[in-house]
Tab-separated table of C-alpha atoms and ligand atoms in Angstrom:
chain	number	residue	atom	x	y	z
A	10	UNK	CA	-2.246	-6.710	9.353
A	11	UNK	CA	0.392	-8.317	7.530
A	12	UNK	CA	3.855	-6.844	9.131
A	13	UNK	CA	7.278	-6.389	7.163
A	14	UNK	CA	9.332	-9.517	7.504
A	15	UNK	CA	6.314	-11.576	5.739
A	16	UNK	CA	6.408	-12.371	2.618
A	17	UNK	CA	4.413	-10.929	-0.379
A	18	UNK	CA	3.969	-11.865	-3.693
A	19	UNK	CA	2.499	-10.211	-6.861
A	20	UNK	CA	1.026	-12.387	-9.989
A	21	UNK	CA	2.931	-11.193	-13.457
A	22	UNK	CA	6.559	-10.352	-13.942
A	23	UNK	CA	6.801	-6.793	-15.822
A	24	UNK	CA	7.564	-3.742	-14.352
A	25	UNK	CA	4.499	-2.688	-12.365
A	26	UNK	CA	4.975	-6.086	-10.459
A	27	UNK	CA	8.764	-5.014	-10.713
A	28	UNK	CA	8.207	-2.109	-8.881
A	29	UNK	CA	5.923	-3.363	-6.737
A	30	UNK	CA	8.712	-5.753	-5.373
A	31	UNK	CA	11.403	-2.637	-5.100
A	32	UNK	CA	9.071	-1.076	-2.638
A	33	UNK	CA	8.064	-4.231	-0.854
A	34	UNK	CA	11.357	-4.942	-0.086
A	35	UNK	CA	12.220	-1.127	1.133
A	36	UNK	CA	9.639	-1.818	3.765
A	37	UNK	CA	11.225	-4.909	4.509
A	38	UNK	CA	8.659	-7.510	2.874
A	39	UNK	CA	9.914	-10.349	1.330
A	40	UNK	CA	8.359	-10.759	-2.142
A	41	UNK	CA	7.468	-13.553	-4.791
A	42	UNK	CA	7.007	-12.952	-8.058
A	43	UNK	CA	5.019	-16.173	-10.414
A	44	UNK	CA	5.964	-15.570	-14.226
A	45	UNK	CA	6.515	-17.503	-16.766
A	46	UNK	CA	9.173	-15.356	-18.575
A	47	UNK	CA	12.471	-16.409	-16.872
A	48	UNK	CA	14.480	-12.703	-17.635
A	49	UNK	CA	10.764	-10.986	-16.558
A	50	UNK	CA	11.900	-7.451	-14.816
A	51	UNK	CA	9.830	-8.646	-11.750
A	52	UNK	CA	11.528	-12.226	-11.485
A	53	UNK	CA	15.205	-10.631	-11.112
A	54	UNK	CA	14.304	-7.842	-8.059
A	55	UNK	CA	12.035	-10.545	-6.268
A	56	UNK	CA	13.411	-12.695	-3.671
A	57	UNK	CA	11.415	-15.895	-5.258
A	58	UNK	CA	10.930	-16.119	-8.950
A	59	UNK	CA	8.172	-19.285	-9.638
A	60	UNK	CA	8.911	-19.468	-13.253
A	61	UNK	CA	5.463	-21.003	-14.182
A	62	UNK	CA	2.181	-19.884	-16.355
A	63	UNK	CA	-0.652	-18.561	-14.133
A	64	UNK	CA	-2.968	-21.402	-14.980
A	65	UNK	CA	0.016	-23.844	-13.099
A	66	UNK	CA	-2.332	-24.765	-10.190
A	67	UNK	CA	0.809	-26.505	-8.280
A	68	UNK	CA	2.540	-23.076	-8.751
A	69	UNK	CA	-0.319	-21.137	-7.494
A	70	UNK	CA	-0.339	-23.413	-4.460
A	71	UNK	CA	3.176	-23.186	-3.928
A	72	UNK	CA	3.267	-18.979	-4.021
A	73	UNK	CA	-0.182	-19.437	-1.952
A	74	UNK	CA	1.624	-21.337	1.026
A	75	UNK	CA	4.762	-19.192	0.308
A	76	UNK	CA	2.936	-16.075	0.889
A	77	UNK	CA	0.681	-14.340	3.159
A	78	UNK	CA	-1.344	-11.917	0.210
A	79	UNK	CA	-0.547	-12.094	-3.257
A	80	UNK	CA	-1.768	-9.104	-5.728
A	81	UNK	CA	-1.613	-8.743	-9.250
A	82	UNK	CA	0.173	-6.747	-12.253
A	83	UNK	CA	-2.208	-6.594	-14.403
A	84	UNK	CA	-6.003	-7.325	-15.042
A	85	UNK	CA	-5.985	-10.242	-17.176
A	86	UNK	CA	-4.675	-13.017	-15.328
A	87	UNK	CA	-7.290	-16.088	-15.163
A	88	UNK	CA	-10.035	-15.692	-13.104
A	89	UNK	CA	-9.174	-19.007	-12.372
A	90	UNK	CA	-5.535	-18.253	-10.920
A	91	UNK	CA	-7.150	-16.075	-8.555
A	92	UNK	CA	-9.598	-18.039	-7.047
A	93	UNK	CA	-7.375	-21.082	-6.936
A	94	UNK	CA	-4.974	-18.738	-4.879
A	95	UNK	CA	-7.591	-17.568	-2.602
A	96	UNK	CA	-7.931	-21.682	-1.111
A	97	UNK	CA	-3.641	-20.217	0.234
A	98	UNK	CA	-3.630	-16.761	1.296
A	99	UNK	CA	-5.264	-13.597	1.156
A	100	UNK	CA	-5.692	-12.095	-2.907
A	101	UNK	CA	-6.419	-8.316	-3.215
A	102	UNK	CA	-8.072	-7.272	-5.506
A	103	UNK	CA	-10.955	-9.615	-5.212
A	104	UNK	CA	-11.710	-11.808	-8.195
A	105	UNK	CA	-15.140	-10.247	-8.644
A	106	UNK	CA	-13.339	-6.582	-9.160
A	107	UNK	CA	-10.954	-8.065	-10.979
A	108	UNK	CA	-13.645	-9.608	-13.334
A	109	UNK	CA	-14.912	-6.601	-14.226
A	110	UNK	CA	-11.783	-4.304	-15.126
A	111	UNK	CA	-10.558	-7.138	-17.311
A	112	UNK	CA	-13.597	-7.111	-19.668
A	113	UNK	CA	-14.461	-4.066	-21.313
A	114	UNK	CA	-18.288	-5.048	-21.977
A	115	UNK	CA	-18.584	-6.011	-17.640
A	116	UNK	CA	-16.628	-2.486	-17.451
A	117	UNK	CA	-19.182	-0.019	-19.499
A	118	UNK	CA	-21.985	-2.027	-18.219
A	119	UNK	CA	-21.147	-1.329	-14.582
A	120	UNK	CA	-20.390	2.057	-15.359
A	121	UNK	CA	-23.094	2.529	-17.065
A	122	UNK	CA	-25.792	0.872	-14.265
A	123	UNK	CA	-24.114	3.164	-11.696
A	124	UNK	CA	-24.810	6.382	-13.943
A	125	UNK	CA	-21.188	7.253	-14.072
A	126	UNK	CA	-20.850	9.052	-17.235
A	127	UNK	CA	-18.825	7.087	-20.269
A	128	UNK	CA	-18.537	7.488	-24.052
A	129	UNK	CA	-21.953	6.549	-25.983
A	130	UNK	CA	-20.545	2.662	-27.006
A	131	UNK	CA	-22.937	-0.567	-27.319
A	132	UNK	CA	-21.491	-4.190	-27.241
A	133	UNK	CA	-20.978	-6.181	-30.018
A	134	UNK	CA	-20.795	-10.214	-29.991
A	135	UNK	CA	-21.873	-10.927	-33.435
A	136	UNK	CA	-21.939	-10.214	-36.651
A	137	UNK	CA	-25.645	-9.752	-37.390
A	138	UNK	CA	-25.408	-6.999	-34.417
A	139	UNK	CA	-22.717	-4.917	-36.379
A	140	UNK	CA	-25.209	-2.514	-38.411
A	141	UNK	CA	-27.412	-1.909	-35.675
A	142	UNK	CA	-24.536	-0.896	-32.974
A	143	UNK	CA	-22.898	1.610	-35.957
A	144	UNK	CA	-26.277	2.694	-36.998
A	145	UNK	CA	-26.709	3.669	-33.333
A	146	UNK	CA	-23.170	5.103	-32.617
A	147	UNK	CA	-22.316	6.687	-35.511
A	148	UNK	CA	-18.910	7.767	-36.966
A	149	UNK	CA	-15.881	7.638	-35.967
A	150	UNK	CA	-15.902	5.320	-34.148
A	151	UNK	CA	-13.632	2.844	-32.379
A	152	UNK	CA	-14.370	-0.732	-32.453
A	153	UNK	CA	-12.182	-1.906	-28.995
A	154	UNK	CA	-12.068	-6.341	-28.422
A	155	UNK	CA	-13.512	-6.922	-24.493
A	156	UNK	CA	-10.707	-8.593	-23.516
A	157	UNK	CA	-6.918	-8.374	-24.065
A	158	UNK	CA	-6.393	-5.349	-25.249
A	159	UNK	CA	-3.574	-2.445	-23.894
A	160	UNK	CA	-1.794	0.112	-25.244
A	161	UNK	CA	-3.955	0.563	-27.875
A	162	UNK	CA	-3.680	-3.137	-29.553
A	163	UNK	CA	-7.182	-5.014	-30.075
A	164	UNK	CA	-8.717	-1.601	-31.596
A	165	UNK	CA	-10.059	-0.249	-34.670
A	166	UNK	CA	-11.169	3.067	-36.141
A	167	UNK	CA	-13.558	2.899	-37.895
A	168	UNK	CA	-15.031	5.811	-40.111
A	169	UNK	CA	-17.292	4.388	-42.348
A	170	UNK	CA	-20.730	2.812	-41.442
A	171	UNK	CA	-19.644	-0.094	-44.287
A	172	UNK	CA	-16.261	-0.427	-42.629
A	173	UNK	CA	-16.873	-2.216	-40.228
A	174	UNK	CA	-17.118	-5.552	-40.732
A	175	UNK	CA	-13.816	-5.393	-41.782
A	176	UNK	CA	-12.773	-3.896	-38.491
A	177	UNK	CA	-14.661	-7.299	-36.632
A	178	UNK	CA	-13.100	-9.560	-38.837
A	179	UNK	CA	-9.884	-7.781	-38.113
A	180	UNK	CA	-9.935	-7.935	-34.327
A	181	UNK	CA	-11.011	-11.564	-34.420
A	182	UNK	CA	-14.849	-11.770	-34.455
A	183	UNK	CA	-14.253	-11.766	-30.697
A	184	UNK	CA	-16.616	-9.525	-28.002
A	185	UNK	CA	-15.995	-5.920	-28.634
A	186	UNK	CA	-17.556	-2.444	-27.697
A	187	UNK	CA	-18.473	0.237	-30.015
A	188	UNK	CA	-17.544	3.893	-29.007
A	189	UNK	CA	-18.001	6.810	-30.452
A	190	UNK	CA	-14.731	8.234	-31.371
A	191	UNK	CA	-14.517	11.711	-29.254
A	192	UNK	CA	-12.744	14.884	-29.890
A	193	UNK	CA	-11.002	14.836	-26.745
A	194	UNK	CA	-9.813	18.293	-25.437
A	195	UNK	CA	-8.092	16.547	-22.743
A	196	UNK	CA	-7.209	13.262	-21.045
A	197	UNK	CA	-6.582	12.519	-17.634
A	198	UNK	CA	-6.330	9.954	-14.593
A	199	UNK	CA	-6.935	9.536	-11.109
A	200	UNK	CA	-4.971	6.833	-9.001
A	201	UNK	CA	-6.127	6.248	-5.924
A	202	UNK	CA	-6.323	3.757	-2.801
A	203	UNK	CA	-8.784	1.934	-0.553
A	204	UNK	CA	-8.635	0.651	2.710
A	205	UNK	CA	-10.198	-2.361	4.418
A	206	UNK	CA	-12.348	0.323	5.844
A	207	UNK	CA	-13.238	1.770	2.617
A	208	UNK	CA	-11.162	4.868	3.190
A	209	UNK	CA	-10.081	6.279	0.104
A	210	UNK	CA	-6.863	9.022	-0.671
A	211	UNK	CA	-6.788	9.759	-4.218
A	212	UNK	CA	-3.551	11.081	-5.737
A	213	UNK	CA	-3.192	14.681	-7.594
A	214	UNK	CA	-5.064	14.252	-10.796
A	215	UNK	CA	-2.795	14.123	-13.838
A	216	UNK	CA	-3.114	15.188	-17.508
A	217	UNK	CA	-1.982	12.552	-19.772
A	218	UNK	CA	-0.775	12.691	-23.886
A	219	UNK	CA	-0.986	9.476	-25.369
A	220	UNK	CA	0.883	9.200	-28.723
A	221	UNK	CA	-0.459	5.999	-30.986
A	222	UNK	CA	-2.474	4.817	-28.186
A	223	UNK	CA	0.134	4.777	-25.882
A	224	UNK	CA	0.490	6.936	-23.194
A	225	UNK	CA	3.315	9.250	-23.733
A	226	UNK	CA	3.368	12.008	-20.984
A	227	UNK	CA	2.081	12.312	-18.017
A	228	UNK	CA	1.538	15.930	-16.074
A	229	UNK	CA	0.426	16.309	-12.229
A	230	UNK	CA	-0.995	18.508	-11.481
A	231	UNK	CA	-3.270	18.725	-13.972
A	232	UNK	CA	-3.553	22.106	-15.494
A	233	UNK	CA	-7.475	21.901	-14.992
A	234	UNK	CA	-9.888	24.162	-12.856
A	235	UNK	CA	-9.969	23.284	-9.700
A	236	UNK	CA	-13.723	22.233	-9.867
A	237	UNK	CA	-12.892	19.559	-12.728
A	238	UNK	CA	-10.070	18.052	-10.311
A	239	UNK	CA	-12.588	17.786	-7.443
A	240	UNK	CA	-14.719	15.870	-10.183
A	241	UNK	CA	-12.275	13.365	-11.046
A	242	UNK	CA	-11.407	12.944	-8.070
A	243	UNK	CA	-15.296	12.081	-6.835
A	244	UNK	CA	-16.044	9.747	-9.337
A	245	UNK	CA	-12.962	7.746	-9.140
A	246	UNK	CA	-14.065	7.558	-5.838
A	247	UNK	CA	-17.275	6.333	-6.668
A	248	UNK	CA	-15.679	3.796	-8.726
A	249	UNK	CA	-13.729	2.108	-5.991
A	250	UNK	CA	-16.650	2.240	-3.530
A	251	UNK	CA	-19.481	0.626	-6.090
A	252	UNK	CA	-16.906	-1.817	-6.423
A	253	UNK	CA	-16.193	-2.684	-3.013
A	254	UNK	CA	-12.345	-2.722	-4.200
A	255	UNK	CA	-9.375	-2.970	-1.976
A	256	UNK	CA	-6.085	-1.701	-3.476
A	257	UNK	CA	-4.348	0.706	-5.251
A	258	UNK	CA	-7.178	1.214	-8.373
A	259	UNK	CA	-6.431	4.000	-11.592
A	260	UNK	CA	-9.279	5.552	-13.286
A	261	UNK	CA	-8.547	7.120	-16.554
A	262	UNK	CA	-10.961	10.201	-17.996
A	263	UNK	CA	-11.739	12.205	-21.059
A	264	UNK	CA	-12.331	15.231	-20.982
A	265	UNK	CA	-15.014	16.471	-23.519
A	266	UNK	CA	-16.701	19.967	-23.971
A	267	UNK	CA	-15.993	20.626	-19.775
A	268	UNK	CA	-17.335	16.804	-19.122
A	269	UNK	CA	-15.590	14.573	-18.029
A	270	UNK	CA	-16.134	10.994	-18.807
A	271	UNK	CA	-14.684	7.548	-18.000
A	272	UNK	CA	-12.792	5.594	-20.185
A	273	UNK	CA	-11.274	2.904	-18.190
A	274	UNK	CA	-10.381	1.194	-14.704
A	275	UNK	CA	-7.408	-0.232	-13.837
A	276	UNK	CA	-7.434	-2.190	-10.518
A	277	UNK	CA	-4.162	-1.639	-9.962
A	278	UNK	CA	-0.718	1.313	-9.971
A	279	UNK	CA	-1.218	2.606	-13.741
A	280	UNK	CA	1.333	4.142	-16.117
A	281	UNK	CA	0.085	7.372	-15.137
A	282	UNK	CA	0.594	6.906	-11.660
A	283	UNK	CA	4.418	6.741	-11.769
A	284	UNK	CA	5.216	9.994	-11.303
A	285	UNK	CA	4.534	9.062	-7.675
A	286	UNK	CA	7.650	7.116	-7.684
A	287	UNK	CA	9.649	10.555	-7.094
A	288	UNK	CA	7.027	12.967	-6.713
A	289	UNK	CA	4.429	11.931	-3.903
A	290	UNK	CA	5.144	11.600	-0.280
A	291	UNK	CA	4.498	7.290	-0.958
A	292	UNK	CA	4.814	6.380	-4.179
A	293	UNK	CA	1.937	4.339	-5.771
A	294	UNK	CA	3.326	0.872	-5.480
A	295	UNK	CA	4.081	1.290	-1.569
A	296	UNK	CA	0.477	2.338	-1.077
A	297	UNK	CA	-0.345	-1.014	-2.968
A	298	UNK	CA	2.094	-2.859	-0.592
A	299	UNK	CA	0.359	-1.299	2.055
A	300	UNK	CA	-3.445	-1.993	0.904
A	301	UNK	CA	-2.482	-5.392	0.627
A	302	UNK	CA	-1.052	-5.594	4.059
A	303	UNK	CA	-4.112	-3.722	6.313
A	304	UNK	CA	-1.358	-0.776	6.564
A	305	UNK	CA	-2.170	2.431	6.844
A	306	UNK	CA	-2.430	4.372	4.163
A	307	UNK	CA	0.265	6.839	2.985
A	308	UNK	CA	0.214	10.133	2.645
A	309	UNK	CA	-0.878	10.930	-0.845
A	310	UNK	CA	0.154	14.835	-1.204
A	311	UNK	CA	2.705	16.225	-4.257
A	312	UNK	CA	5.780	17.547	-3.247
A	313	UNK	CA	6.631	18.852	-6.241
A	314	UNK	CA	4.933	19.636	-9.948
A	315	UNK	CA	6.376	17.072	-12.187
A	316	UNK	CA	6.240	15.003	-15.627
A	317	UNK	CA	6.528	11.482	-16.107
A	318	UNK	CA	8.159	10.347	-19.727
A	319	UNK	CA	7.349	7.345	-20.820
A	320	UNK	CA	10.598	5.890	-22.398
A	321	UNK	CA	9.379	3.271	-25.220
A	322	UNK	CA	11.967	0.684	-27.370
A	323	UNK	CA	11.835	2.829	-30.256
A	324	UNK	CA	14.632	4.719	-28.821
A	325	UNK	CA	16.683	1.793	-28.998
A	326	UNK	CA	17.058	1.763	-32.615
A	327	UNK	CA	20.422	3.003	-32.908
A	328	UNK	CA	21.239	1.163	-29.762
A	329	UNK	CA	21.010	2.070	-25.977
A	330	UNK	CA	20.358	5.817	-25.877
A	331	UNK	CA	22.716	8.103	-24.159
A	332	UNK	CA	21.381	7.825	-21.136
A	333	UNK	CA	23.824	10.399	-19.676
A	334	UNK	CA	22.909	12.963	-21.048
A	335	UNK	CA	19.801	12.463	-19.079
A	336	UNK	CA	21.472	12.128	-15.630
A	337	UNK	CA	23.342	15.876	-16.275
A	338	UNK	CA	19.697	17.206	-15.617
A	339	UNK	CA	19.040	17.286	-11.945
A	340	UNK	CA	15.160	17.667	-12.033
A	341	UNK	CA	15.684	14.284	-14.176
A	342	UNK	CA	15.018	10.943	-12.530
A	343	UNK	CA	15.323	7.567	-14.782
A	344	UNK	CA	13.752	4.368	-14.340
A	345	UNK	CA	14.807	1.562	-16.665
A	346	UNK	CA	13.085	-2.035	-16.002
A	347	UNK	CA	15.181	-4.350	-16.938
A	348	UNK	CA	13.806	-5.523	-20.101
A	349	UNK	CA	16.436	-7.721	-21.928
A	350	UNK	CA	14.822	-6.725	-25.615
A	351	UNK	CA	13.928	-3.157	-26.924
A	352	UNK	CA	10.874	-3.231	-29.317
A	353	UNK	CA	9.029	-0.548	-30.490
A	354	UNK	CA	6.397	0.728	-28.642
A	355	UNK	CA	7.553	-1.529	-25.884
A	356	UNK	CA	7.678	0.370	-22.049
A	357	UNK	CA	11.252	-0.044	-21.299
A	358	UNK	CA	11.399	2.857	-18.669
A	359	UNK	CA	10.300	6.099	-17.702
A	360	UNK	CA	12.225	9.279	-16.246
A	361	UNK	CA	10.187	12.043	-14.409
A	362	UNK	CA	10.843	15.598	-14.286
A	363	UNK	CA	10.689	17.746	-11.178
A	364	UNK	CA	10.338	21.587	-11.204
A	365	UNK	CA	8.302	24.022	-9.429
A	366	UNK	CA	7.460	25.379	-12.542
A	367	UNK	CA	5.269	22.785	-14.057
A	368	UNK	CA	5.947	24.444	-17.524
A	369	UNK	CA	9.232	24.765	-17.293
A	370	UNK	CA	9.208	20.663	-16.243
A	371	UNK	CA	7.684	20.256	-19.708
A	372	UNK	CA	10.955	22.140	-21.322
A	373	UNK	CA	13.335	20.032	-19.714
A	374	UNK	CA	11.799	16.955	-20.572
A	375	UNK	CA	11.470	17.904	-24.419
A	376	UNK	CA	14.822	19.198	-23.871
A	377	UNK	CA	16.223	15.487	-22.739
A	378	UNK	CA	13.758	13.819	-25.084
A	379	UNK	CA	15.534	15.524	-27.549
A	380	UNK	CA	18.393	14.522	-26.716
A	381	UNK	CA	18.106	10.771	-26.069
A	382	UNK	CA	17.023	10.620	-29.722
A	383	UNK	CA	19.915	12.582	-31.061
A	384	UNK	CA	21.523	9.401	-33.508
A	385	UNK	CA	24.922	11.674	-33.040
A	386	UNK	CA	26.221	9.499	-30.291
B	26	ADP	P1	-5.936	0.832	-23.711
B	26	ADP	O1	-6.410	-0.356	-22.948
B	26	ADP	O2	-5.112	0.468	-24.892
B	26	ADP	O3	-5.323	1.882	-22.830
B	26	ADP	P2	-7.998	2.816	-24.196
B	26	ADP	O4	-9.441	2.549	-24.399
B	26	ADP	O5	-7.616	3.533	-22.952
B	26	ADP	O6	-7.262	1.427	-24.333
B	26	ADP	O7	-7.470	3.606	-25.463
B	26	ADP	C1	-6.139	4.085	-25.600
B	26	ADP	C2	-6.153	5.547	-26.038
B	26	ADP	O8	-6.828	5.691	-27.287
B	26	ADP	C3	-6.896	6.471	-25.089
B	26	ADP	O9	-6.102	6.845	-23.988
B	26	ADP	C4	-7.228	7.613	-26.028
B	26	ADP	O10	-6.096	8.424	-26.268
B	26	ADP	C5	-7.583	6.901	-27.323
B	26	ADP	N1	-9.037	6.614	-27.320
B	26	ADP	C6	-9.643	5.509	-26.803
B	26	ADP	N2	-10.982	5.571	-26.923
B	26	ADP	C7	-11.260	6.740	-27.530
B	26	ADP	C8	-12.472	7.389	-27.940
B	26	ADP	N3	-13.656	6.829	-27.750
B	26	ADP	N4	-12.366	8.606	-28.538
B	26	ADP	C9	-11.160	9.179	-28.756
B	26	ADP	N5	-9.989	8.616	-28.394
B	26	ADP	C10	-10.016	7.412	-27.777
B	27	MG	MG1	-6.215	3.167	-21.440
């Protein structure tokens, strides 16, 4: 176990390593954060910012001596970087997890040889395989690169068998998986941790609304049968036990015709997890904190319904919003991150909702979304 007073350190400098830091140092850690970006949100909350890129194998030995376990923000960081850390201190999630979250074709594959149910898609790596794999999958469907891709970037629809070699060309000629485009009656996510001991407390299930490919709203508990939530909640678990993974891991679902199916896996706190920040007994990012350390896990329970609003830079076109407006509402909570630029579609914050009435959590936040947009200011 790795007690408070150590220090801990998280690989990537935006605001899930930012808020991985916050609750680090509430349990009394301290924290390093290795960036390149020197205004990164993580780099200002962190006790140590190592302004360097993640390939900077003197950097990566200087945050592995500084620090007793080092985690990550987000999936695609080298390979490399992680094992080079490993030689220092302890790394959670393990490289070979990590391999396979940050490459969609390793993803479906292992998905796939587990019998855990995801959309019909084949993988695509060249051009002469392009009329076979839409021949196969049919249309719609979306053409998504293997690697590098979030928030919707690195895809293309694609509706028309002859389309797509347009849509390859587009993303690059690079690795890709075709998917059938679904008619999705719902979407949602399960965030969950595991222990050394491969104990595993999943959150409440939440219902998420993307808007562009970018997830908008986020709703827990889901307003799902019972039955379905028990499903989502056993395969994400399955998920995190095939792959042997230590952490705080997301698992995002569609929901088609009553089936649920899985899109992605995140091996670490996901967008849709932050309504956990103010809504869960431990928020998401303190049961990563804890994961990493051998801690006991936290209790996982809601203790209250609640929706999380994703707050993107778009809202900063007329200049900062009106932010207290917001703050009159006492169900309201705001997070900002710190972001020193506001562009659109960029995450710049989030504010969650709280109400016992799950519905009437939903007014309030169209009632604040509302106004944060009026341009009367
Ligand atoms: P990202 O890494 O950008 O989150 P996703 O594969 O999760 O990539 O896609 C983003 C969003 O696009 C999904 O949450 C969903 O709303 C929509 N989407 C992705 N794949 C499909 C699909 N096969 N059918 C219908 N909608 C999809
Ligand atoms: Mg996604």
């Amino acid at each position: 176990m790795i007690l408070p007073g150590a220090t801990i350190g998280v690989l990537g400098g935006g605001q899930l390593g930012r808020m991985f830091c916050e609750a680090a140092r509430t349990l009394g850690y301290r924290t390093v954060v290795l960036d390149p970006d020197p205004r990164s949100p993580a780099g200002h909350v962190a006790d140590v910012h190592i302004e360097a890129d993640y390939i900077d194998q003197k950097a990566l030995q200087e945050m592995g001596e500084r620090c007793a376990a080092v985690t990550v923000e987000f999936e695609n960081v080298p390979a490399d970087a992680m094992s080079h850390l490993d030689r220092f201190c302890r790394v959670r999630p393990s490289p070979d997890a990590l391999q396979i979250c940050r490459d969609r074709i390793r993803e479906k594959n292992f998905l796939r040889d587990h019998d855990l149910p995801t959309a019909p898609f084949v993988t695509v790596v060249s051009r002469e395989q392009l009329e076979e794999a839409v021949d196969t999958i049919g249309v719609p469907a979306l053409l998504k690169t293997a690697t590098g891709g979030y928030d919707g970037k690195g895809q293309q629809l694609v509706t028309e068998p002859t389309q797509i070699g347009i849509a390859f060309a587009e993303l690059g000629q690079v690795p890709c998986v075709l998917e059938r485009y679904l008619d999705l009656s719902q979407e949602l996510s399960v965030v969950l941790a595991r222990s050394e001991e491969g104990v595993v407390h999943c959150y409440p299930t939440a219902e998420n609304r993307h808007k562009g490919g970018i997830l908008d709203t986020s709703i827990a508990p889901a307003r799902v049968p019972e039955e379905l939530n028990r499903q989502a909640a056993e395969l994400a678990t399955l998920v995190a036990n095939h792959l042997r993974f230590i952490g705080v891991l997301a698992v995002e679902f569609f929901l088609v015709e009553g089936r649920l199916m899985i899109n992605e896996i995140a091996p670490r706190p996901h967008n849709s997890g932050h309504y956990t920040l103010n809504a869960t007994v431990t928020s998401q990012f303190e049961q990563q904190v804890r994961m990493l350390c051998g801690l006991p896990a936290g209790e996982t329970a809601l203790l209250s319904p609640v929706v999380m609003n994703n707050l993107l830079g778009d809202l900063w076109d007329a200049g900062p919003p009106p932010w207290e407006k917001l703050l009159r509402y006492p169900e309201a909570r705001l997070h900002l991150y710190g972001k020193h630029e506001a562009r659109p579609g960029r995450k710049m914050g989030h504010f969650n909702v709280l109400h016992p009435d799950v519905e009437r959590a939903l007014c309030i936040s169209r009632e604040i979304k509302r106004k944060l947009n009026e341009t009367q200011r």
